[in-house]
Amino acid sequence: MTDVAVVGSINHDLTIMTERHPLPGETVLGLEHFSGGGGKGANQAVAAARLGGSVSMVGRVGDDDHGASLRSSLTREGIDTSHVVVDPVSPTGLALITVDSAAENTIVVSPGANSRVDVAQIETSRHLLASARVVLCQLEIPIEAVAAAAGLADGIFCLNPAPGRELPQELLDRVDVLIPNLTELARITGLAVSDARSALSSARQIEGPGAVVVTLGSEGALVVDGDRGYHIAAPQISAVDTTGAGDAFCGALAVALAGGQPLIEAVQWAMVAGALATTSIGAQTSMPTTEQVEVFITTNGLPALT
Ligand code: ADP
Protein backbone atom coordinates (compact mmCIF):
# COMPACT_ATOMS: atom_id res chain seq x y z
CA MET A 1 0.00 0.00 0.00
CA THR A 2 1.22 3.49 -0.79
CA ASP A 3 1.93 5.56 2.30
CA VAL A 4 2.29 8.89 0.53
CA ALA A 5 1.12 9.93 -2.95
CA VAL A 6 2.73 13.25 -3.85
CA VAL A 7 0.90 15.21 -6.56
CA GLY A 8 3.11 18.05 -7.71
CA SER A 9 5.97 19.59 -9.59
CA ILE A 10 9.16 18.06 -10.95
CA ASN A 11 11.89 20.54 -11.93
CA HIS A 12 15.51 20.70 -12.94
CA ASP A 13 17.25 23.08 -10.49
CA LEU A 14 20.25 25.27 -11.32
CA THR A 15 21.72 26.71 -8.11
CA ILE A 16 24.41 29.42 -7.90
CA MET A 17 26.03 30.30 -4.57
CA THR A 18 26.75 34.03 -4.19
CA GLU A 19 28.00 36.45 -1.53
CA ARG A 20 24.86 38.51 -2.04
CA HIS A 21 21.81 38.55 -4.33
CA PRO A 22 21.89 40.95 -7.30
CA LEU A 23 19.65 44.03 -7.24
CA PRO A 24 17.27 44.41 -10.21
CA GLY A 25 19.38 45.21 -13.29
CA GLU A 26 22.62 44.23 -11.56
CA THR A 27 25.02 41.37 -12.35
CA VAL A 28 27.10 39.87 -9.55
CA LEU A 29 29.87 37.30 -9.92
CA GLY A 30 28.75 34.26 -7.99
CA LEU A 31 30.67 31.36 -6.45
CA GLU A 32 30.25 27.65 -7.31
CA HIS A 33 27.12 26.21 -8.97
CA PHE A 34 25.19 22.93 -8.84
CA SER A 35 22.48 21.32 -10.91
CA GLY A 36 20.04 18.53 -10.07
CA GLY A 37 16.51 17.44 -9.23
CA GLY A 38 14.04 19.89 -7.73
CA GLY A 39 10.43 21.03 -7.74
CA LYS A 40 8.49 21.08 -4.50
CA GLY A 41 6.58 17.91 -5.45
CA ALA A 42 9.65 15.85 -6.30
CA ASN A 43 11.60 17.23 -3.32
CA GLN A 44 8.83 16.25 -0.92
CA ALA A 45 8.57 12.81 -2.55
CA VAL A 46 12.33 12.28 -2.10
CA ALA A 47 12.14 13.44 1.53
CA ALA A 48 9.27 11.03 2.23
CA ALA A 49 11.06 8.12 0.52
CA ARG A 50 14.36 8.71 2.41
CA LEU A 51 12.37 8.75 5.62
CA GLY A 52 11.04 5.26 4.99
CA GLY A 53 7.71 5.93 3.27
CA SER A 54 6.44 3.94 0.31
CA VAL A 55 5.93 6.83 -2.09
CA SER A 56 4.26 7.38 -5.49
CA MET A 57 4.76 10.54 -7.52
CA VAL A 58 2.04 12.03 -9.76
CA GLY A 59 3.40 14.70 -12.10
CA ARG A 60 4.60 15.62 -15.57
CA VAL A 61 7.96 16.14 -17.26
CA GLY A 62 8.97 17.10 -20.80
CA ASP A 63 10.14 14.68 -23.49
CA ASP A 64 13.77 15.78 -22.94
CA ASP A 65 17.03 14.83 -21.20
CA HIS A 66 16.13 16.63 -17.96
CA GLY A 67 12.80 14.79 -17.80
CA ALA A 68 14.40 11.38 -18.38
CA SER A 69 17.13 11.95 -15.82
CA LEU A 70 14.70 13.30 -13.20
CA ARG A 71 12.43 10.28 -13.63
CA SER A 72 15.32 7.88 -13.22
CA SER A 73 16.67 9.70 -10.18
CA LEU A 74 13.21 9.50 -8.52
CA THR A 75 13.13 5.78 -9.34
CA ARG A 76 16.60 5.37 -7.78
CA GLU A 77 15.18 6.90 -4.59
CA GLY A 78 12.66 4.04 -4.56
CA ILE A 79 9.73 6.23 -5.69
CA ASP A 80 7.04 4.77 -7.99
CA THR A 81 7.10 7.00 -11.11
CA SER A 82 4.44 5.14 -13.10
CA HIS A 83 2.13 8.17 -12.61
CA VAL A 84 4.70 10.63 -14.00
CA VAL A 85 3.53 11.49 -17.53
CA VAL A 86 5.92 12.54 -20.34
CA ASP A 87 4.44 15.61 -22.03
CA PRO A 88 4.95 15.71 -25.81
CA VAL A 89 4.82 19.53 -26.05
CA SER A 90 6.25 21.39 -23.03
CA PRO A 91 9.79 21.09 -21.66
CA THR A 92 10.62 19.88 -18.16
CA GLY A 93 10.21 22.61 -15.51
CA LEU A 94 13.32 24.65 -14.70
CA ALA A 95 14.22 26.60 -11.54
CA LEU A 96 16.98 29.22 -11.27
CA ILE A 97 18.12 29.52 -7.64
CA THR A 98 20.61 31.82 -5.95
CA VAL A 99 21.80 31.23 -2.37
CA ASP A 100 23.63 34.03 -0.52
CA SER A 101 26.17 33.89 2.32
CA ALA A 102 23.34 34.18 4.87
CA ALA A 103 21.85 30.95 3.42
CA GLU A 104 18.81 32.86 2.08
CA ASN A 105 17.59 31.91 -1.38
CA THR A 106 15.74 33.50 -4.29
CA ILE A 107 14.06 31.27 -6.86
CA VAL A 108 12.50 31.82 -10.30
CA VAL A 109 10.61 28.85 -11.75
CA SER A 110 9.55 28.24 -15.36
CA PRO A 111 6.94 25.49 -14.85
CA GLY A 112 6.96 23.97 -18.37
CA ALA A 113 5.28 20.54 -18.30
CA ASN A 114 4.18 21.04 -14.68
CA SER A 115 1.60 23.57 -15.87
CA ARG A 116 0.01 20.83 -18.03
CA VAL A 117 -0.90 18.51 -15.16
CA ASP A 118 -4.67 18.61 -15.60
CA VAL A 119 -7.84 17.12 -14.11
CA ALA A 120 -7.85 14.34 -16.75
CA GLN A 121 -4.37 13.23 -15.67
CA ILE A 122 -5.33 13.28 -11.99
CA GLU A 123 -8.37 11.13 -12.76
CA THR A 124 -6.16 8.46 -14.32
CA SER A 125 -4.49 8.20 -10.86
CA ARG A 126 -7.87 7.80 -9.13
CA HIS A 127 -7.11 4.41 -7.63
CA LEU A 128 -3.73 5.50 -6.23
CA LEU A 129 -5.16 8.68 -4.68
CA ALA A 130 -8.10 6.82 -3.12
CA SER A 131 -5.86 4.17 -1.57
CA ALA A 132 -2.86 6.24 -0.35
CA ARG A 133 -2.72 6.85 3.42
CA VAL A 134 -1.67 10.46 2.76
CA VAL A 135 -2.01 12.58 -0.39
CA LEU A 136 0.38 15.54 -0.35
CA CYS A 137 0.08 18.50 -2.76
CA GLN A 138 1.71 21.90 -3.31
CA LEU A 139 0.75 24.73 -5.69
CA GLU A 140 3.38 24.43 -8.45
CA ILE A 141 0.80 22.65 -10.64
CA PRO A 142 -2.60 24.11 -11.69
CA ILE A 143 -4.96 24.52 -8.76
CA GLU A 144 -7.71 22.62 -10.64
CA ALA A 145 -5.46 19.54 -10.56
CA VAL A 146 -4.82 20.05 -6.83
CA ALA A 147 -8.58 20.34 -6.21
CA ALA A 148 -9.18 17.15 -8.22
CA ALA A 149 -6.56 15.30 -6.14
CA ALA A 150 -8.19 16.59 -2.94
CA GLY A 151 -11.54 15.30 -4.16
CA LEU A 152 -10.15 11.82 -4.88
CA ALA A 153 -8.10 11.45 -1.66
CA ASP A 154 -9.72 9.08 0.83
CA GLY A 155 -6.84 9.21 3.34
CA ILE A 156 -5.31 12.31 4.95
CA PHE A 157 -5.06 15.23 2.49
CA CYS A 158 -2.13 17.57 3.21
CA LEU A 159 -1.62 20.83 1.30
CA ASN A 160 1.59 22.86 1.35
CA PRO A 161 0.20 26.06 -0.25
CA ALA A 162 3.47 27.05 -1.93
CA PRO A 163 3.97 29.33 -3.75
CA GLY A 164 1.51 31.37 -1.68
CA ARG A 165 -1.82 32.50 -3.15
CA GLU A 166 -5.42 32.88 -2.07
CA LEU A 167 -7.22 29.55 -1.85
CA PRO A 168 -10.81 28.75 -2.81
CA GLN A 169 -12.94 27.85 0.21
CA GLU A 170 -14.04 24.51 -1.39
CA LEU A 171 -10.38 23.45 -1.48
CA LEU A 172 -9.69 24.60 2.10
CA ASP A 173 -12.73 22.59 3.21
CA ARG A 174 -11.13 19.40 1.87
CA VAL A 175 -7.73 19.92 3.55
CA ASP A 176 -6.90 17.88 6.64
CA VAL A 177 -3.51 19.51 7.33
CA LEU A 178 -2.55 22.86 5.75
CA ILE A 179 1.21 23.57 5.93
CA PRO A 180 2.07 27.20 5.04
CA ASN A 181 5.21 29.16 5.93
CA LEU A 182 4.88 32.78 7.10
CA THR A 183 4.75 34.27 3.58
CA GLU A 184 2.19 31.75 2.40
CA LEU A 185 0.09 32.29 5.52
CA ALA A 186 0.01 36.03 4.76
CA ARG A 187 -1.08 35.35 1.17
CA ILE A 188 -3.87 32.97 2.22
CA THR A 189 -5.31 35.22 4.90
CA GLY A 190 -4.51 38.63 3.39
CA LEU A 191 -3.25 39.62 6.86
CA ALA A 192 0.21 40.98 7.71
CA VAL A 193 2.18 38.28 9.52
CA SER A 194 5.56 39.09 11.07
CA ASP A 195 6.18 36.76 14.00
CA ALA A 196 4.91 33.70 15.84
CA ARG A 197 2.28 35.67 17.74
CA SER A 198 0.69 37.27 14.64
CA ALA A 199 1.03 33.96 12.77
CA LEU A 200 -0.92 32.18 15.47
CA SER A 201 -3.81 34.63 15.35
CA SER A 202 -3.84 34.56 11.50
CA ALA A 203 -3.74 30.77 11.35
CA ARG A 204 -6.70 30.62 13.73
CA GLN A 205 -8.75 32.61 11.21
CA ILE A 206 -8.41 30.05 8.41
CA GLU A 207 -11.64 28.10 8.22
CA GLY A 208 -11.85 24.66 6.65
CA PRO A 209 -8.67 22.64 7.31
CA GLY A 210 -8.65 20.09 10.14
CA ALA A 211 -5.36 21.60 11.35
CA VAL A 212 -2.91 24.33 10.29
CA VAL A 213 0.85 23.86 10.75
CA VAL A 214 2.86 27.05 10.15
CA THR A 215 6.60 26.66 9.60
CA LEU A 216 8.72 29.56 10.89
CA GLY A 217 12.23 28.66 9.72
CA SER A 218 14.72 29.08 12.58
CA GLU A 219 11.80 30.11 14.83
CA GLY A 220 10.30 26.61 14.64
CA ALA A 221 6.64 25.86 13.92
CA LEU A 222 3.09 26.52 15.10
CA VAL A 223 0.26 24.02 15.23
CA VAL A 224 -3.37 25.12 15.31
CA ASP A 225 -5.57 22.10 15.91
CA GLY A 226 -9.18 23.02 16.66
CA ASP A 227 -9.17 25.38 19.64
CA ARG A 228 -5.63 24.51 20.65
CA GLY A 229 -2.49 26.34 19.51
CA TYR A 230 1.12 25.27 20.13
CA HIS A 231 4.55 26.72 19.41
CA ILE A 232 7.44 24.31 18.98
CA ALA A 233 11.02 25.65 19.09
CA ALA A 234 13.33 24.89 16.14
CA PRO A 235 16.10 22.35 16.60
CA GLN A 236 19.47 24.07 17.21
CA ILE A 237 21.48 23.63 14.05
CA SER A 238 23.96 25.56 11.94
CA ALA A 239 22.21 26.30 8.62
CA VAL A 240 24.19 26.43 5.35
CA ASP A 241 21.38 26.49 2.73
CA THR A 242 17.70 26.71 3.65
CA THR A 243 16.55 25.49 0.19
CA GLY A 244 14.39 22.44 0.69
CA ALA A 245 13.81 22.83 4.46
CA GLY A 246 10.07 23.27 3.98
CA ASP A 247 10.00 20.37 1.49
CA ALA A 248 11.85 18.08 3.91
CA PHE A 249 9.38 19.12 6.60
CA CYS A 250 6.31 18.39 4.44
CA GLY A 251 7.60 15.03 3.19
CA ALA A 252 8.51 14.00 6.73
CA LEU A 253 5.18 15.14 8.15
CA ALA A 254 3.34 13.10 5.50
CA VAL A 255 5.34 9.94 6.35
CA ALA A 256 4.79 10.39 10.08
CA LEU A 257 1.04 10.91 9.62
CA ALA A 258 0.86 7.91 7.27
CA GLY A 259 2.51 5.89 10.06
CA GLY A 260 -0.26 6.92 12.46
CA GLN A 261 1.73 9.37 14.62
CA PRO A 262 -0.36 12.03 16.42
CA LEU A 263 -0.06 15.50 14.83
CA ILE A 264 2.19 17.16 17.43
CA GLU A 265 4.71 14.30 17.49
CA ALA A 266 4.62 14.14 13.70
CA VAL A 267 5.42 17.89 13.55
CA GLN A 268 8.30 17.56 16.04
CA TRP A 269 9.80 14.72 14.01
CA ALA A 270 9.34 16.64 10.74
CA MET A 271 11.04 19.71 12.23
CA VAL A 272 14.19 17.69 12.78
CA ALA A 273 14.07 16.60 9.12
CA GLY A 274 13.59 20.26 8.07
CA ALA A 275 16.50 21.40 10.22
CA LEU A 276 18.85 18.67 8.94
CA ALA A 277 18.01 19.64 5.34
CA THR A 278 19.53 23.08 5.98
CA THR A 279 22.93 21.65 6.91
CA SER A 280 23.99 20.92 3.31
CA ILE A 281 23.56 22.58 -0.08
CA GLY A 282 20.74 21.77 -2.50
CA ALA A 283 17.19 20.50 -2.17
CA GLN A 284 16.89 16.79 -2.97
CA THR A 285 20.54 16.09 -2.25
CA SER A 286 20.17 17.46 1.30
CA MET A 287 17.08 15.44 2.29
CA PRO A 288 17.94 13.48 5.45
CA THR A 289 17.43 9.76 6.06
CA THR A 290 15.47 8.17 8.92
CA GLU A 291 18.77 7.22 10.54
CA GLN A 292 20.03 10.84 10.52
CA VAL A 293 16.77 12.05 12.07
CA GLU A 294 16.85 9.34 14.75
CA VAL A 295 20.52 10.05 15.60
CA PHE A 296 19.74 13.76 15.99
CA ILE A 297 16.75 13.03 18.24
CA THR A 298 18.74 10.56 20.36
CA THR A 299 21.45 13.18 20.88
CA ASN A 300 19.34 16.34 21.21
CA GLY A 301 15.82 15.18 22.06
CA LEU A 302 12.65 16.23 20.23
CA PRO A 303 12.09 19.96 19.59
CA ALA A 304 10.41 21.43 22.66
CA LEU A 305 6.86 22.70 23.02
CA THR A 306 7.11 26.26 24.37
P1 ADP B 1 10.21 27.01 3.96
O1 ADP B 1 11.45 26.44 3.33
O2 ADP B 1 8.94 26.49 3.32
O3 ADP B 1 10.20 28.48 4.15
P2 ADP B 1 10.91 26.80 6.74
O4 ADP B 1 12.11 27.63 6.44
O5 ADP B 1 9.90 27.36 7.69
O6 ADP B 1 10.16 26.34 5.43
O7 ADP B 1 11.47 25.39 7.31
C1 ADP B 1 10.66 24.30 7.65
C2 ADP B 1 11.08 23.75 9.00
O8 ADP B 1 12.47 23.36 8.95
C3 ADP B 1 10.97 24.76 10.13
O9 ADP B 1 9.69 24.70 10.74
C4 ADP B 1 12.07 24.29 11.09
O10 ADP B 1 11.59 23.27 11.93
C5 ADP B 1 13.12 23.72 10.16
N1 ADP B 1 14.14 24.76 9.89
C6 ADP B 1 14.24 25.58 8.82
N2 ADP B 1 15.28 26.45 8.94
C7 ADP B 1 15.87 26.15 10.12
C8 ADP B 1 17.00 26.67 10.84
N3 ADP B 1 17.74 27.70 10.36
N4 ADP B 1 17.30 26.10 12.04
C9 ADP B 1 16.57 25.09 12.55
N5 ADP B 1 15.49 24.56 11.93
C10 ADP B 1 15.14 25.08 10.74
PDB file of C-alpha atoms and ligand atoms in Angstrom, residues 181 215-218 220-221 234-235 237 239 245-246 249 271 274-275 278, ligand 1:
ATOM      1  CA  ASN A 181       5.212  29.157   5.931  1.00  0.00           C
ATOM      2  CA  THR A 215       6.597  26.659   9.596  1.00  0.00           C
ATOM      3  CA  LEU A 216       8.718  29.565  10.895  1.00  0.00           C
ATOM      4  CA  GLY A 217      12.234  28.656   9.718  1.00  0.00           C
ATOM      5  CA  SER A 218      14.719  29.083  12.578  1.00  0.00           C
ATOM      6  CA  GLY A 220      10.300  26.615  14.640  1.00  0.00           C
ATOM      7  CA  ALA A 221       6.640  25.863  13.919  1.00  0.00           C
ATOM      8  CA  ALA A 234      13.330  24.889  16.143  1.00  0.00           C
ATOM      9  CA  PRO A 235      16.103  22.349  16.602  1.00  0.00           C
ATOM     10  CA  ILE A 237      21.483  23.628  14.053  1.00  0.00           C
ATOM     11  CA  ALA A 239      22.213  26.300   8.620  1.00  0.00           C
ATOM     12  CA  ALA A 245      13.807  22.831   4.460  1.00  0.00           C
ATOM     13  CA  GLY A 246      10.075  23.269   3.976  1.00  0.00           C
ATOM     14  CA  PHE A 249       9.379  19.122   6.604  1.00  0.00           C
ATOM     15  CA  MET A 271      11.038  19.707  12.235  1.00  0.00           C
ATOM     16  CA  GLY A 274      13.593  20.261   8.071  1.00  0.00           C
ATOM     17  CA  ALA A 275      16.503  21.399  10.223  1.00  0.00           C
ATOM     18  CA  THR A 278      19.534  23.084   5.980  1.00  0.00           C
TER      19      THR A 278
HETATM   20  P1  ADP B   1      10.206  27.007   3.957  1.00  0.00           P
HETATM   21  O1  ADP B   1      11.454  26.437   3.333  1.00  0.00           O
HETATM   22  O2  ADP B   1       8.941  26.494   3.325  1.00  0.00           O
HETATM   23  O3  ADP B   1      10.202  28.483   4.152  1.00  0.00           O
HETATM   24  P2  ADP B   1      10.905  26.798   6.745  1.00  0.00           P
HETATM   25  O4  ADP B   1      12.112  27.626   6.442  1.00  0.00           O
HETATM   26  O5  ADP B   1       9.898  27.360   7.695  1.00  0.00           O
HETATM   27  O6  ADP B   1      10.162  26.342   5.426  1.00  0.00           O
HETATM   28  O7  ADP B   1      11.465  25.391   7.315  1.00  0.00           O
HETATM   29  C1  ADP B   1      10.658  24.299   7.649  1.00  0.00           C
HETATM   30  C2  ADP B   1      11.076  23.753   8.997  1.00  0.00           C
HETATM   31  O8  ADP B   1      12.471  23.364   8.954  1.00  0.00           O
HETATM   32  C3  ADP B   1      10.966  24.765  10.134  1.00  0.00           C
HETATM   33  O9  ADP B   1       9.686  24.700  10.743  1.00  0.00           O
HETATM   34  C4  ADP B   1      12.067  24.292  11.093  1.00  0.00           C
HETATM   35  O10 ADP B   1      11.586  23.268  11.934  1.00  0.00           O
HETATM   36  C5  ADP B   1      13.123  23.718  10.162  1.00  0.00           C
HETATM   37  N1  ADP B   1      14.138  24.764   9.894  1.00  0.00           N
HETATM   38  C6  ADP B   1      14.237  25.579   8.816  1.00  0.00           C
HETATM   39  N2  ADP B   1      15.276  26.446   8.943  1.00  0.00           N
HETATM   40  C7  ADP B   1      15.869  26.153  10.120  1.00  0.00           C
HETATM   41  C8  ADP B   1      17.000  26.670  10.842  1.00  0.00           C
HETATM   42  N3  ADP B   1      17.738  27.696  10.361  1.00  0.00           N
HETATM   43  N4  ADP B   1      17.301  26.103  12.038  1.00  0.00           N
HETATM   44  C9  ADP B   1      16.575  25.094  12.551  1.00  0.00           C
HETATM   45  N5  ADP B   1      15.491  24.562  11.926  1.00  0.00           N
HETATM   46  C10 ADP B   1      15.141  25.077  10.736  1.00  0.00           C
END
